[in-house]
XYZ file of C-alpha atoms in Angstrom:
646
model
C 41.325 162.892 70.602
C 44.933 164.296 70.403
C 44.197 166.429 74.085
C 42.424 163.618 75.524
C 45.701 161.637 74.712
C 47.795 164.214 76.122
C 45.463 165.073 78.969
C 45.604 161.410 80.164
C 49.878 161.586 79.880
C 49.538 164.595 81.958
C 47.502 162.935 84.813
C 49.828 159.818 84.952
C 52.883 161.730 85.272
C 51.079 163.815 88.617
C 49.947 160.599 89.790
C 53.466 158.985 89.537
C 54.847 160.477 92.731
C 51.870 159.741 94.762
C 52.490 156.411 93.527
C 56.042 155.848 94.799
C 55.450 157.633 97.933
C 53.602 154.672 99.207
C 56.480 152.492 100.154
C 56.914 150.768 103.023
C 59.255 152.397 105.568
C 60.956 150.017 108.153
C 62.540 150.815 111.058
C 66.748 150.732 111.146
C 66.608 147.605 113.016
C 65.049 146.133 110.203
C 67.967 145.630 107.477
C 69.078 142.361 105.093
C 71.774 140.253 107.488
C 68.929 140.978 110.319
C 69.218 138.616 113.108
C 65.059 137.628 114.297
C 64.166 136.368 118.473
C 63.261 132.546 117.834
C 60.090 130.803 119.847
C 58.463 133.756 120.396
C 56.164 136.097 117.959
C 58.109 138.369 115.801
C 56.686 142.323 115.910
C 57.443 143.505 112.522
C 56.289 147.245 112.051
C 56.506 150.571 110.169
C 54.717 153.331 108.272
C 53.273 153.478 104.646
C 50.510 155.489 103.606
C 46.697 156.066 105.524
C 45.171 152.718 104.773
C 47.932 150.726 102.604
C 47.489 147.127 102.772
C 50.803 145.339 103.986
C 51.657 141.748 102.802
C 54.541 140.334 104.483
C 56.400 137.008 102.860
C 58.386 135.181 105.069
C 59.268 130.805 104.864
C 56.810 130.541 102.111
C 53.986 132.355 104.067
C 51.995 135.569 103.751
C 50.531 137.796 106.420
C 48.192 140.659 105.605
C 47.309 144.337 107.863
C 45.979 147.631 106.992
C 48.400 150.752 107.812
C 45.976 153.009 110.231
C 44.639 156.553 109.600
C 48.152 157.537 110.260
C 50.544 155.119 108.269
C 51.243 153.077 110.805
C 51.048 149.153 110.703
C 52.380 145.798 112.757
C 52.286 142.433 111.938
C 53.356 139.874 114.633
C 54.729 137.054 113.085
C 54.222 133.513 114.695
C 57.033 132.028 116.301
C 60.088 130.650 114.353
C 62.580 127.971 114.798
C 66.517 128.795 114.366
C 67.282 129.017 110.994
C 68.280 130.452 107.985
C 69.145 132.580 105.782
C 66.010 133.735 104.427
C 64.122 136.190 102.720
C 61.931 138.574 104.144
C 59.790 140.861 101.715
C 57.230 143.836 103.109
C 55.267 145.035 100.075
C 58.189 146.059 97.903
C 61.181 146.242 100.988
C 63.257 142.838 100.233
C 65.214 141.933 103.160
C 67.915 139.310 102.222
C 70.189 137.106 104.414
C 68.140 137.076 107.540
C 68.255 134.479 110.255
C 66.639 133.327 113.286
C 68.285 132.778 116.462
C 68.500 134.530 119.758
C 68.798 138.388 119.885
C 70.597 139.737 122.627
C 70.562 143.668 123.762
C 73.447 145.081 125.713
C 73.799 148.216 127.253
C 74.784 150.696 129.643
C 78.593 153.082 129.475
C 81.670 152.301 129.083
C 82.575 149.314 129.906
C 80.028 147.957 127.102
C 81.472 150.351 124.727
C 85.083 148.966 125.212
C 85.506 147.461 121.958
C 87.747 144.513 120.249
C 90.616 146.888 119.307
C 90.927 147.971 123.085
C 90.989 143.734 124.397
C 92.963 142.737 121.521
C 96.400 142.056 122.793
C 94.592 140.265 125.662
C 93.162 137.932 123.124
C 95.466 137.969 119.465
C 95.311 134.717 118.548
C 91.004 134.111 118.932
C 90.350 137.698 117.795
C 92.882 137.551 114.467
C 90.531 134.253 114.006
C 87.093 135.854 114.809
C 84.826 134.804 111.377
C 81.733 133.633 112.037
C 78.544 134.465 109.373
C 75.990 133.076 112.211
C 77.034 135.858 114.634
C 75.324 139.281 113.203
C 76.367 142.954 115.293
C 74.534 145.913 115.290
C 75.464 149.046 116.644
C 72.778 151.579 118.174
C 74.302 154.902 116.784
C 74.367 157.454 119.670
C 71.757 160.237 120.101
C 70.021 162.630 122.785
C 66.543 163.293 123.224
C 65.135 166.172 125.872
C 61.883 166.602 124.527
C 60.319 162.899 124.529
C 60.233 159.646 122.802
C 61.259 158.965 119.230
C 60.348 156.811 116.810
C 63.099 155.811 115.258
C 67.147 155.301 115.988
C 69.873 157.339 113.651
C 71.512 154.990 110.462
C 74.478 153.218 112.156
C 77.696 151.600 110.431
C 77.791 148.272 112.287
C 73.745 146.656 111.222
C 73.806 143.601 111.385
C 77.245 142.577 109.891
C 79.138 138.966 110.846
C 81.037 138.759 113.333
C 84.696 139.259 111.561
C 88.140 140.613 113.033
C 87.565 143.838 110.688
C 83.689 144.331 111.741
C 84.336 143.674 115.352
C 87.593 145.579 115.687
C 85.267 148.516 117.098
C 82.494 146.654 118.598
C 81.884 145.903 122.071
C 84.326 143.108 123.230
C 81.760 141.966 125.980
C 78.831 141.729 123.165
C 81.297 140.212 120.370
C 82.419 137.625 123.367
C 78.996 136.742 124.089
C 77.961 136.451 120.717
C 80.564 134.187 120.626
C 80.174 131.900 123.506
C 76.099 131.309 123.450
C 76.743 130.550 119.582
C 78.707 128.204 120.829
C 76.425 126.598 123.871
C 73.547 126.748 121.332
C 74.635 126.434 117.960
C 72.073 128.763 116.559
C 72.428 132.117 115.073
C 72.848 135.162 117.107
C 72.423 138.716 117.169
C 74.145 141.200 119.362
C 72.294 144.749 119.584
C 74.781 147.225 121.784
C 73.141 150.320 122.660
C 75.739 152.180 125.275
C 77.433 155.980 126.052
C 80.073 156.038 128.087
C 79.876 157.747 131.169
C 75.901 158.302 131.054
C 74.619 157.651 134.676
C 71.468 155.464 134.701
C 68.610 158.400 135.277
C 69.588 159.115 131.232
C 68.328 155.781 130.486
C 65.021 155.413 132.643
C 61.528 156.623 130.928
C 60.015 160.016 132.511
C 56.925 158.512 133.805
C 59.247 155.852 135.501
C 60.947 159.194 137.444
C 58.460 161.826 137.619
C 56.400 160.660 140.634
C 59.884 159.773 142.710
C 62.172 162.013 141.738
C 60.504 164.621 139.679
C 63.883 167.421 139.769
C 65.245 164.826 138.186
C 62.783 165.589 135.092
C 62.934 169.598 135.571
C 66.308 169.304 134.940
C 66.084 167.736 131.663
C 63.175 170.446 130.871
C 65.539 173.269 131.707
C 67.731 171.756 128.154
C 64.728 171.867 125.896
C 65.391 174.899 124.498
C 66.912 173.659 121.370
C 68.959 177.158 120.569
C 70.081 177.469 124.385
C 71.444 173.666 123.522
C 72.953 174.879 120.146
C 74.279 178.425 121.506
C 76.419 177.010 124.383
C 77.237 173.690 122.441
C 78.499 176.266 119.999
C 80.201 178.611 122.340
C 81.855 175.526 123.815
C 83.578 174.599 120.613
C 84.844 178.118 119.604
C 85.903 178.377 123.667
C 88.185 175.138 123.081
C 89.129 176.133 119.765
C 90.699 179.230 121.263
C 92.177 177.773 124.357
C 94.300 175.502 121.967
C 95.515 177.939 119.124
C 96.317 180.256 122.498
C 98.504 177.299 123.970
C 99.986 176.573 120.659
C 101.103 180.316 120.325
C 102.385 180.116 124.457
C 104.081 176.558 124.011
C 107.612 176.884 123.719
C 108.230 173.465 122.701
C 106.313 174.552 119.665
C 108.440 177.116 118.672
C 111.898 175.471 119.607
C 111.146 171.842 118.492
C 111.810 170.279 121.562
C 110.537 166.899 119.735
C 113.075 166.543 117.182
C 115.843 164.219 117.370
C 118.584 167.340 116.998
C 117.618 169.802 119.647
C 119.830 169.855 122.541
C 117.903 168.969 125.943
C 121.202 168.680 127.846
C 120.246 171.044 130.620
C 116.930 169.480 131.470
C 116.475 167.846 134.580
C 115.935 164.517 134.572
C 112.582 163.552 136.655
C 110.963 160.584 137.615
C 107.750 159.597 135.622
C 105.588 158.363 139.140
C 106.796 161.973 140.408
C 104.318 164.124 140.289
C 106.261 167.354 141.173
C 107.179 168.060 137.569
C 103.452 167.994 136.799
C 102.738 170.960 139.566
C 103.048 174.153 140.384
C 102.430 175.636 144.123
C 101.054 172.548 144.734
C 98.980 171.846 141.852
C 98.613 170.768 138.550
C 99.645 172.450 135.537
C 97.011 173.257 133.266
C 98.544 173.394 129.752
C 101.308 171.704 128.748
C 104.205 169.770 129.748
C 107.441 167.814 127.875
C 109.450 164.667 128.733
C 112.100 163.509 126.423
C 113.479 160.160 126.538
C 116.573 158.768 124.975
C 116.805 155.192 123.725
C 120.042 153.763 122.296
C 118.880 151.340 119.375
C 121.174 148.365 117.987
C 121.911 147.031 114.405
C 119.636 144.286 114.689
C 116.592 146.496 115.720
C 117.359 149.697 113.387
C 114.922 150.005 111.102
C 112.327 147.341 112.389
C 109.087 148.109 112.832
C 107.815 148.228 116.364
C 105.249 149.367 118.991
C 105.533 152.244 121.777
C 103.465 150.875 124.882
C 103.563 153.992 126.870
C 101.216 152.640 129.534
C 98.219 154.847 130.265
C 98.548 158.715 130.705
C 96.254 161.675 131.940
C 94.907 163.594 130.112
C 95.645 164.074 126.396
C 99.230 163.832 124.877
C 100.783 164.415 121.392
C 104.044 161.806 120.805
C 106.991 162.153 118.893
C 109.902 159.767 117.984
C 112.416 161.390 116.606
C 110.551 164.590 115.652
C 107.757 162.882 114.002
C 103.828 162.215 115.529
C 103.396 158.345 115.974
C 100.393 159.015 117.942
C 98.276 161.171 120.187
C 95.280 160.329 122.533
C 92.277 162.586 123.806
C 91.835 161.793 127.178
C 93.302 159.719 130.202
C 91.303 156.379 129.199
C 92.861 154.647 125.843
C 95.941 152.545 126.307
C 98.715 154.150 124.983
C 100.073 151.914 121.697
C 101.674 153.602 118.976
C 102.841 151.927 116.122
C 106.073 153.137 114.622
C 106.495 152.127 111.005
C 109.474 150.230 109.221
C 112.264 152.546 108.736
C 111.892 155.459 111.684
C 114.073 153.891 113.917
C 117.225 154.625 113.385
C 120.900 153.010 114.908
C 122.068 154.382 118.078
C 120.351 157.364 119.619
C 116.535 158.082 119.303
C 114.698 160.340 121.276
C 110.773 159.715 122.715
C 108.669 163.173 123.305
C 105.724 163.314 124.985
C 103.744 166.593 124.848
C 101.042 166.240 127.914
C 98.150 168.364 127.480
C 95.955 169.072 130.710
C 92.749 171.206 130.989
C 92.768 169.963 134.556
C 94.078 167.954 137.101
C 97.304 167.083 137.597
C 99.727 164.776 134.410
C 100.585 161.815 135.389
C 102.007 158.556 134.252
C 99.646 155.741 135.313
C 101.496 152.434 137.511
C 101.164 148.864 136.554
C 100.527 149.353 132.855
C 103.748 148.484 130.513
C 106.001 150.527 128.955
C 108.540 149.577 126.531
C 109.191 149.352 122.417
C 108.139 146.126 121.649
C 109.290 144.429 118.196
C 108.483 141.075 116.148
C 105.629 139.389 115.250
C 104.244 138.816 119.114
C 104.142 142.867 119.610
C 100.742 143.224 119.394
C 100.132 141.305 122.035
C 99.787 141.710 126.607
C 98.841 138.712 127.083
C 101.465 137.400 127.534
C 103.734 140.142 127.159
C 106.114 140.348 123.585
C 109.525 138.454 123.497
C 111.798 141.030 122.473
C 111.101 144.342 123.789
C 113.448 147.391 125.270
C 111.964 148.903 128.656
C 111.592 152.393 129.027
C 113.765 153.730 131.912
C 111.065 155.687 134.340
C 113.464 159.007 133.973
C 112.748 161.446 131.889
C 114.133 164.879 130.384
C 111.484 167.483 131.526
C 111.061 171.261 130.415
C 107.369 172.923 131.253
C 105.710 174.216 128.440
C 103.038 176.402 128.700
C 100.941 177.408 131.405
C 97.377 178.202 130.476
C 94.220 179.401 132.501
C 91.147 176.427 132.370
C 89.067 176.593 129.335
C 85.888 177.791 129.924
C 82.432 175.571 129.321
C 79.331 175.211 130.216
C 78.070 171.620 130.991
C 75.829 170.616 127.965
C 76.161 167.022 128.292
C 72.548 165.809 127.173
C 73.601 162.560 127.460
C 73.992 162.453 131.151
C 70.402 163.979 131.476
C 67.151 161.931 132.973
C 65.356 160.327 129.985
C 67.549 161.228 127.279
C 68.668 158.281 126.074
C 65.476 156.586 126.762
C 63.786 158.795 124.629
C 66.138 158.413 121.738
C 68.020 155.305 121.608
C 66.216 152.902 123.773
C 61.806 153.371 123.561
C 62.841 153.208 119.322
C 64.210 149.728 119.877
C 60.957 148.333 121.180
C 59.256 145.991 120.379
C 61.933 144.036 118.416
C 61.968 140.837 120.136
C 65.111 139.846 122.506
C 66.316 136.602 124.432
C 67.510 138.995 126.760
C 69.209 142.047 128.250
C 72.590 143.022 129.631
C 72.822 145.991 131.717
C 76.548 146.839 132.662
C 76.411 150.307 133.966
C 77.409 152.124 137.702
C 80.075 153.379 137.982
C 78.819 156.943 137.069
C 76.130 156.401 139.939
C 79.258 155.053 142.260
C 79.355 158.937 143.496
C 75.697 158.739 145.140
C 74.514 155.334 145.505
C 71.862 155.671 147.433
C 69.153 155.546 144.958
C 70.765 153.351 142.219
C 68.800 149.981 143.547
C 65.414 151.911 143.012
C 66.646 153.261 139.985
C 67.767 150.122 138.762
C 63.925 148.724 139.500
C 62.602 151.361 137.447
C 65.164 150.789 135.072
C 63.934 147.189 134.461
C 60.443 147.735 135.004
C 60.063 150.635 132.241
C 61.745 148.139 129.669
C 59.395 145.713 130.198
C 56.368 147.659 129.781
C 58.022 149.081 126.858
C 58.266 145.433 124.980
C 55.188 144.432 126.729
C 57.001 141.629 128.443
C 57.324 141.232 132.221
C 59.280 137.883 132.022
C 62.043 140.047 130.197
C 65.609 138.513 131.518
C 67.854 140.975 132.418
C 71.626 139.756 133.684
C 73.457 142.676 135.856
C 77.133 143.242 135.984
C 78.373 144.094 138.721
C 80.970 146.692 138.929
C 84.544 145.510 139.140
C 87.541 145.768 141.543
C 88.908 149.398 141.100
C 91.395 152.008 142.668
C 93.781 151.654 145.371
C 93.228 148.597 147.476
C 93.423 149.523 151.359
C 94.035 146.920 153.776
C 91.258 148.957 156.630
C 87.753 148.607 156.010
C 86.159 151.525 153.673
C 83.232 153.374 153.525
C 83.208 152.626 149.945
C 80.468 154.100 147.352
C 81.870 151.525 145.186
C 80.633 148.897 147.513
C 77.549 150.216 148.362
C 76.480 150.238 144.587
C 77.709 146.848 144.381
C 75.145 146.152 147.593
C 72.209 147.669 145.246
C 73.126 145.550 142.477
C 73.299 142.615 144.312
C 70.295 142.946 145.683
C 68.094 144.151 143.029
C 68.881 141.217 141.303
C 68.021 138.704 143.925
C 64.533 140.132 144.814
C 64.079 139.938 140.942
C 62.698 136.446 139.346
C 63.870 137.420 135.370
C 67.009 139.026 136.945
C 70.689 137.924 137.789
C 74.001 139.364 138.530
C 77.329 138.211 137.180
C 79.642 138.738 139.625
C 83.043 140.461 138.273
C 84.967 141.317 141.316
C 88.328 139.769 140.542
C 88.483 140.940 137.172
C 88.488 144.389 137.901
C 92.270 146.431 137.370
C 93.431 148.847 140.203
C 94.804 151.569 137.305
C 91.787 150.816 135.077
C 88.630 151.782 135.357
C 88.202 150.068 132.204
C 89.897 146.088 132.643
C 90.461 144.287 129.585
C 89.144 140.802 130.642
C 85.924 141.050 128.352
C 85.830 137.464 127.533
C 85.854 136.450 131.331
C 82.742 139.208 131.802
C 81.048 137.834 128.575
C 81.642 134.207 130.131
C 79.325 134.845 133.486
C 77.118 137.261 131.795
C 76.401 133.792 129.372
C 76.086 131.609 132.697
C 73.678 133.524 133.881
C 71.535 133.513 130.871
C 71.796 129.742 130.985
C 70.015 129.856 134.322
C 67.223 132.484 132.858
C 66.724 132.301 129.536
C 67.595 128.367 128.906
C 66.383 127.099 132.159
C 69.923 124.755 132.870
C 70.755 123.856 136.193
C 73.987 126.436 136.779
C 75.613 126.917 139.724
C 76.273 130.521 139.900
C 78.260 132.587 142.135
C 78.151 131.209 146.203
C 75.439 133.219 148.118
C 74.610 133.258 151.735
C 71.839 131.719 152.598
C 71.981 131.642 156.922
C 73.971 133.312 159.256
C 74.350 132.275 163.175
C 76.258 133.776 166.167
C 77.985 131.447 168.380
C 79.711 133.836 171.663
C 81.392 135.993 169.549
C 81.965 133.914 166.523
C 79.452 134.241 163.177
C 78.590 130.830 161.276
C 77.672 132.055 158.081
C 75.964 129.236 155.271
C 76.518 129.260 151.632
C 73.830 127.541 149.203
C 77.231 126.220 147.530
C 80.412 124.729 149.219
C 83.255 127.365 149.189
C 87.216 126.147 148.210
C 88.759 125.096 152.107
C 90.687 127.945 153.456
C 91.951 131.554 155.082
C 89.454 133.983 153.681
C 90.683 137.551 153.442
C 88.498 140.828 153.107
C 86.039 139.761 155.771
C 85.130 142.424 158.106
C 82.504 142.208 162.048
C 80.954 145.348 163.298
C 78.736 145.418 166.148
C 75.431 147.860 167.112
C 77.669 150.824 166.489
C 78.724 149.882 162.748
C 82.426 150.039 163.341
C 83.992 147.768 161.068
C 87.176 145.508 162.017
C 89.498 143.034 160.290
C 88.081 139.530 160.921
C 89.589 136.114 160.579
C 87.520 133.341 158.524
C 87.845 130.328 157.147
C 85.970 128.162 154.875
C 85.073 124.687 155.028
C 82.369 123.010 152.721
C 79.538 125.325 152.956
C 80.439 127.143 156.024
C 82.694 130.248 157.063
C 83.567 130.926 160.653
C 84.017 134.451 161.279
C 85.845 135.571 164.358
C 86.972 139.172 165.947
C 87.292 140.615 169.392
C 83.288 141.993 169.086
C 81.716 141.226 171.544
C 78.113 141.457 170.499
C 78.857 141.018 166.475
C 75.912 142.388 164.553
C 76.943 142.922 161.069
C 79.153 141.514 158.446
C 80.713 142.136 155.509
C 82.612 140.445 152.926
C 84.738 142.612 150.333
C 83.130 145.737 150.933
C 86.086 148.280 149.509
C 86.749 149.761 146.153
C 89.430 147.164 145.449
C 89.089 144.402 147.763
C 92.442 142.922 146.422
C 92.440 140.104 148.547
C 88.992 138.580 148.022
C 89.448 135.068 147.643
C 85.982 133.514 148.409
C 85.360 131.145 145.485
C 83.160 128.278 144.642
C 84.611 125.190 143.617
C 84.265 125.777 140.173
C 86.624 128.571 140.407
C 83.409 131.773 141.101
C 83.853 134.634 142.695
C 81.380 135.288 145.982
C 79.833 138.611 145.625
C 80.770 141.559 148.479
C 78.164 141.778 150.767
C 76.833 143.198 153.767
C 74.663 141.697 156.320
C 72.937 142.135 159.631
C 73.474 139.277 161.786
């Protein structure tokens, strides 16, 4: 009896992990403070063992299924009204806090990724006031795929948390503004899924079956990175290459070894240079690769000794290391990131104080960037740009310079998987699916701006792949446009800009689910990156009124009829345009020549006009930075750059 006892104690405890390696696995998405689509089904899914039986509570109600031969299971929930919070339980997985509302997915590269903390002197006062438990934000974590389609997305820090100053500070402004604004046109919960890389061109995010039969080099060169150790070898190599390059420039720096940051050493003999000079940043013509130093001098009173302030040194290229006084306040990577350094209470002293900037360059040329602000702000308004602080001391644009150290470029081999065809796809975008969405924004070109040719059949296949991938063809998808960048030129451009603009445009009017918010005025000449996020996240919201919601909106103007009278063009908008002197207009005839036109605006027409004889195409705004672009409805939107043939 005694064995029989102990031979039934024995079996229990090798039965007891088979027992608890039956629960229910979910996918990431799928976390308490979850956000679910309203009035449409709800896929819930996820593994378990061969042949579990799943029981889903949710409201009061149960829904059975049987996980298949190979753990896997989905139960499609009917559809919901907004509400909440409830509890969702699968088997023994409790979900707590979730709501129902409208789940919004935006993606694409940088300009998605910008976060809160890079808008938030733009907008102090609404983002230092940002709580709102209805709002939930998740964060896609990034992650590469060559090899194929995943199952599953990496753990991420920002799932599904409310929408608070802290949470948001680095989550995408554009999907924290638009959380914000259809929360506020609906007044049901909403969740904001941002799944972006900066600088990924759109092949990385298009599904290889979409690609193969059009463009299949596109696919052998994602094949040619699925050697895993190749990948891990050069990744490798890469590191230990940059390693060395620094420790080398270090040891080479003289600024380094003599100090030139600190407040004592004696910079007397250095020329003084201009900062929008570039001849201290080259050699034989030029850049310097490796280092360079500016010093500045700033003469601080009794009242401002001691304070606490901010160092708004603009934007730089590349990388740079500051000092006041000797001490780091702050260094930056690369050219991108404003430049704001806090300098804590105490560290500035009366009288003199020195500013050191240590640029680092593994290529191209240093350089101060124009139009940005530079000064030591102080008080309680120094956070903020918009406007600019009260009580600030401007830089002077001279500077004390001294070269540091000159260096060869670092060697590397390109093993960016990210900007591969079907990478991201396969690992941060097919996982997502099917979790049910209101809609998608897709804010993405300007790494295509180089060749773009192909981007409005890319952008097709783009949309089309995501809707077989959630098994939904009347998937909304609202495009952003890109924005007004670089130098403006007062000729008319070939411009790649333009012509992706073109691609954008049109792919979104010969698309029924599809619409573009037009952003062309609130685009930054020095930024490729402009910080008017809640202006984007405004349109972007306008046009989802149109798609998702079905409200009568009147978007941006469009042309709907063109006529030539002698050597004038008559051009029709659906909308009426504000009366006036358009600018950026441009006539070319048979041989494509572009020329300054003169137009003008009245109701719903614009009269073009131009020495052409026999006009035969127009465009409006067609330049990287069509400054001048004033075409605007009467509610204040922009009219997209265009081209036609007459």
């Amino acid at each position: 009896m005694k064995h029989r006892y102990l031979l039934f104690v024995l079996l229990a405890v090798l039965c007891w992990p088979l027992t608890m390696s039956s629960k229910v696995t979910l996918p990431q998405l799928f976390q308490s403070g979850m956000v679910l689509q309203r009035g449409k089904p709800i896929p819930i899914w996820g593994k378990a063992d061969a042949n579990e039986q799943i029981t889903i509570t949710f409201r009061k109600k149960k829904f059975l299924t049987t996980a298949d031969s190979n753990g896997l299971w989905r139960i499609d929930l009917p559809k919901q009204k907004a509400g909440g919070p409830y509890t969702l339980t699968i088997n023994d997985v409790v979900l707590t806090d979730v709501l129902v509302g409208d789940v919004w997915l935006c993606s694409g590269q940088s300009n998605i990724d910008v976060t809160i903390e890079r808008v938030y002197p733009q907008y102090v006062d609404e983002i230092d006031h940002f709580d709102n438990n209805n709002i939930r934000l998740f964060r896609v974590q990034n992650e590469t795929n060559t090899h194929g389609v995943q199952d599953d997305i990496r753990p991420t820090s920002i799932n599904w948390k409310p929408l608070t100053k802290q949470n948001a500070w680095l989550f995408s402004a554009v999907g924290s503004f638009l959380g914000i604004r259809m929360f506020q046109e609906t007044g049901v919960p909403q969740g904001i899924i941002v799944n972006s890389w900066g600088g990924t061109p759109i092949e990385a995010w298009i599904s290889a079956d979409s690609l193969q039969r059009d463009y299949p080099l596109l696919i052998e060169r994602t094949k040619i990175y699925q050697n895993d150790e190749y990948v891990r070898t050069q990744q490798r190599a890469n590191q230990l290459a940059d390693q060395r390059w620094n420790e080398l420039l270090d040891i080479a720096d003289p600024g380094i070894q003599q100090h030139f940051s600190s407040l004592e050493y004696d910079d007397t003999d250095w020329p003084t240079v201009n900062q929008y000079d570039t001849h201290w940043a080259a050699k034989n013509g030029r850049g310097i690769i490796g280092t360079i130093w500016l010093r500045q001098h700033i003469t601080i009173d009794k009242a401002h000794a001691g304070k606490p302030a901010r160092l708004l040194l603009g934007t730089l290229f590349d990388a740079d290391r500051t000092f006041l006084n000797g001490k780091e306040i702050g260094r930056t990577y690369y050219q991108y990131p404003p430049r704001r350094y806090d300098i804590p209470e105490g560290m500035l002293r009366e009288g003199d104080n020195v500013i050191t900037v240590r640029f680092i360059n593994k290529y191209g040329m240093a350089h101060f960037i124009k139009e940005k602000p530079y000064m030591l702000a102080f008080g309680d308004d120094r956070q903020s740009q918009n406007p600019l602080p009260q009580d600030v001391i401007l830089l002077s644009e001279q500077w004390k310079h001294h070269a540091g150290a000159e260096m060869p470029p670092c060697p590397s081999a390109d093993v960016s998987l990210q900007n591969l065809p079907t990478t991201l796809y396969n690992a941060v975008l097919y996982p997502l699916a099917p979790y049910a969405l209101s809609g998608v924004v897709w804010y993405q070109g300007e790494s295509n701006a180089g060749n773009p040719a192909p981007y409005g059949d890319y952008l097709k296949k783009l949309m089309g792949c995501w809707r077989d991938r959630w098994n939904d063809q009347q998937m909304p998808f609202v495009i952003v446009q890109l924005a007004n960048y670089m130098a403006p030129s007062e000729q008319p451009q070939n411009s790649g800009w333009a012509q992706l603009r073109e691609q954008q445009r049109l792919t979104a009017k010969n698309d029924q689910r599809a619409e573009m918010a037009c952003i062309i005025d609130l685009g930054e000449t020095v930024d490729i990156h402009p910080l008017r996020k809640k202006e984007v996240a405004e349109r972007i919201g306008l046009c989802f009124d149109r798609l998702v919601f079905g409200k009568t909106v009147a978007l941006s103007p469009e042309v709907v009829s063109s006529e030539i009278q002698g050597t004038n063009v008559v051009l029709t908008f659906n909308l009426p345009l504000q009366d006036g002197e358009l600018f950026e207009v441009e006539l070319a005839g048979s041989d494509r020549r572009f020329q300054n036109a003169t137009a003008t605006a009245s109701g719903t027409k614009v009269t073009i006009s131009s020495n052409i004889e026999h006009p035969k195409y127009v465009r409006y705004a067609w330049k990287d930075n069509p400054l001048r672009a004033n075409a605007r409805s009467l509610t204040g939107l922009p009219v997209s750059p265009f081209e036609l043939e007459l």
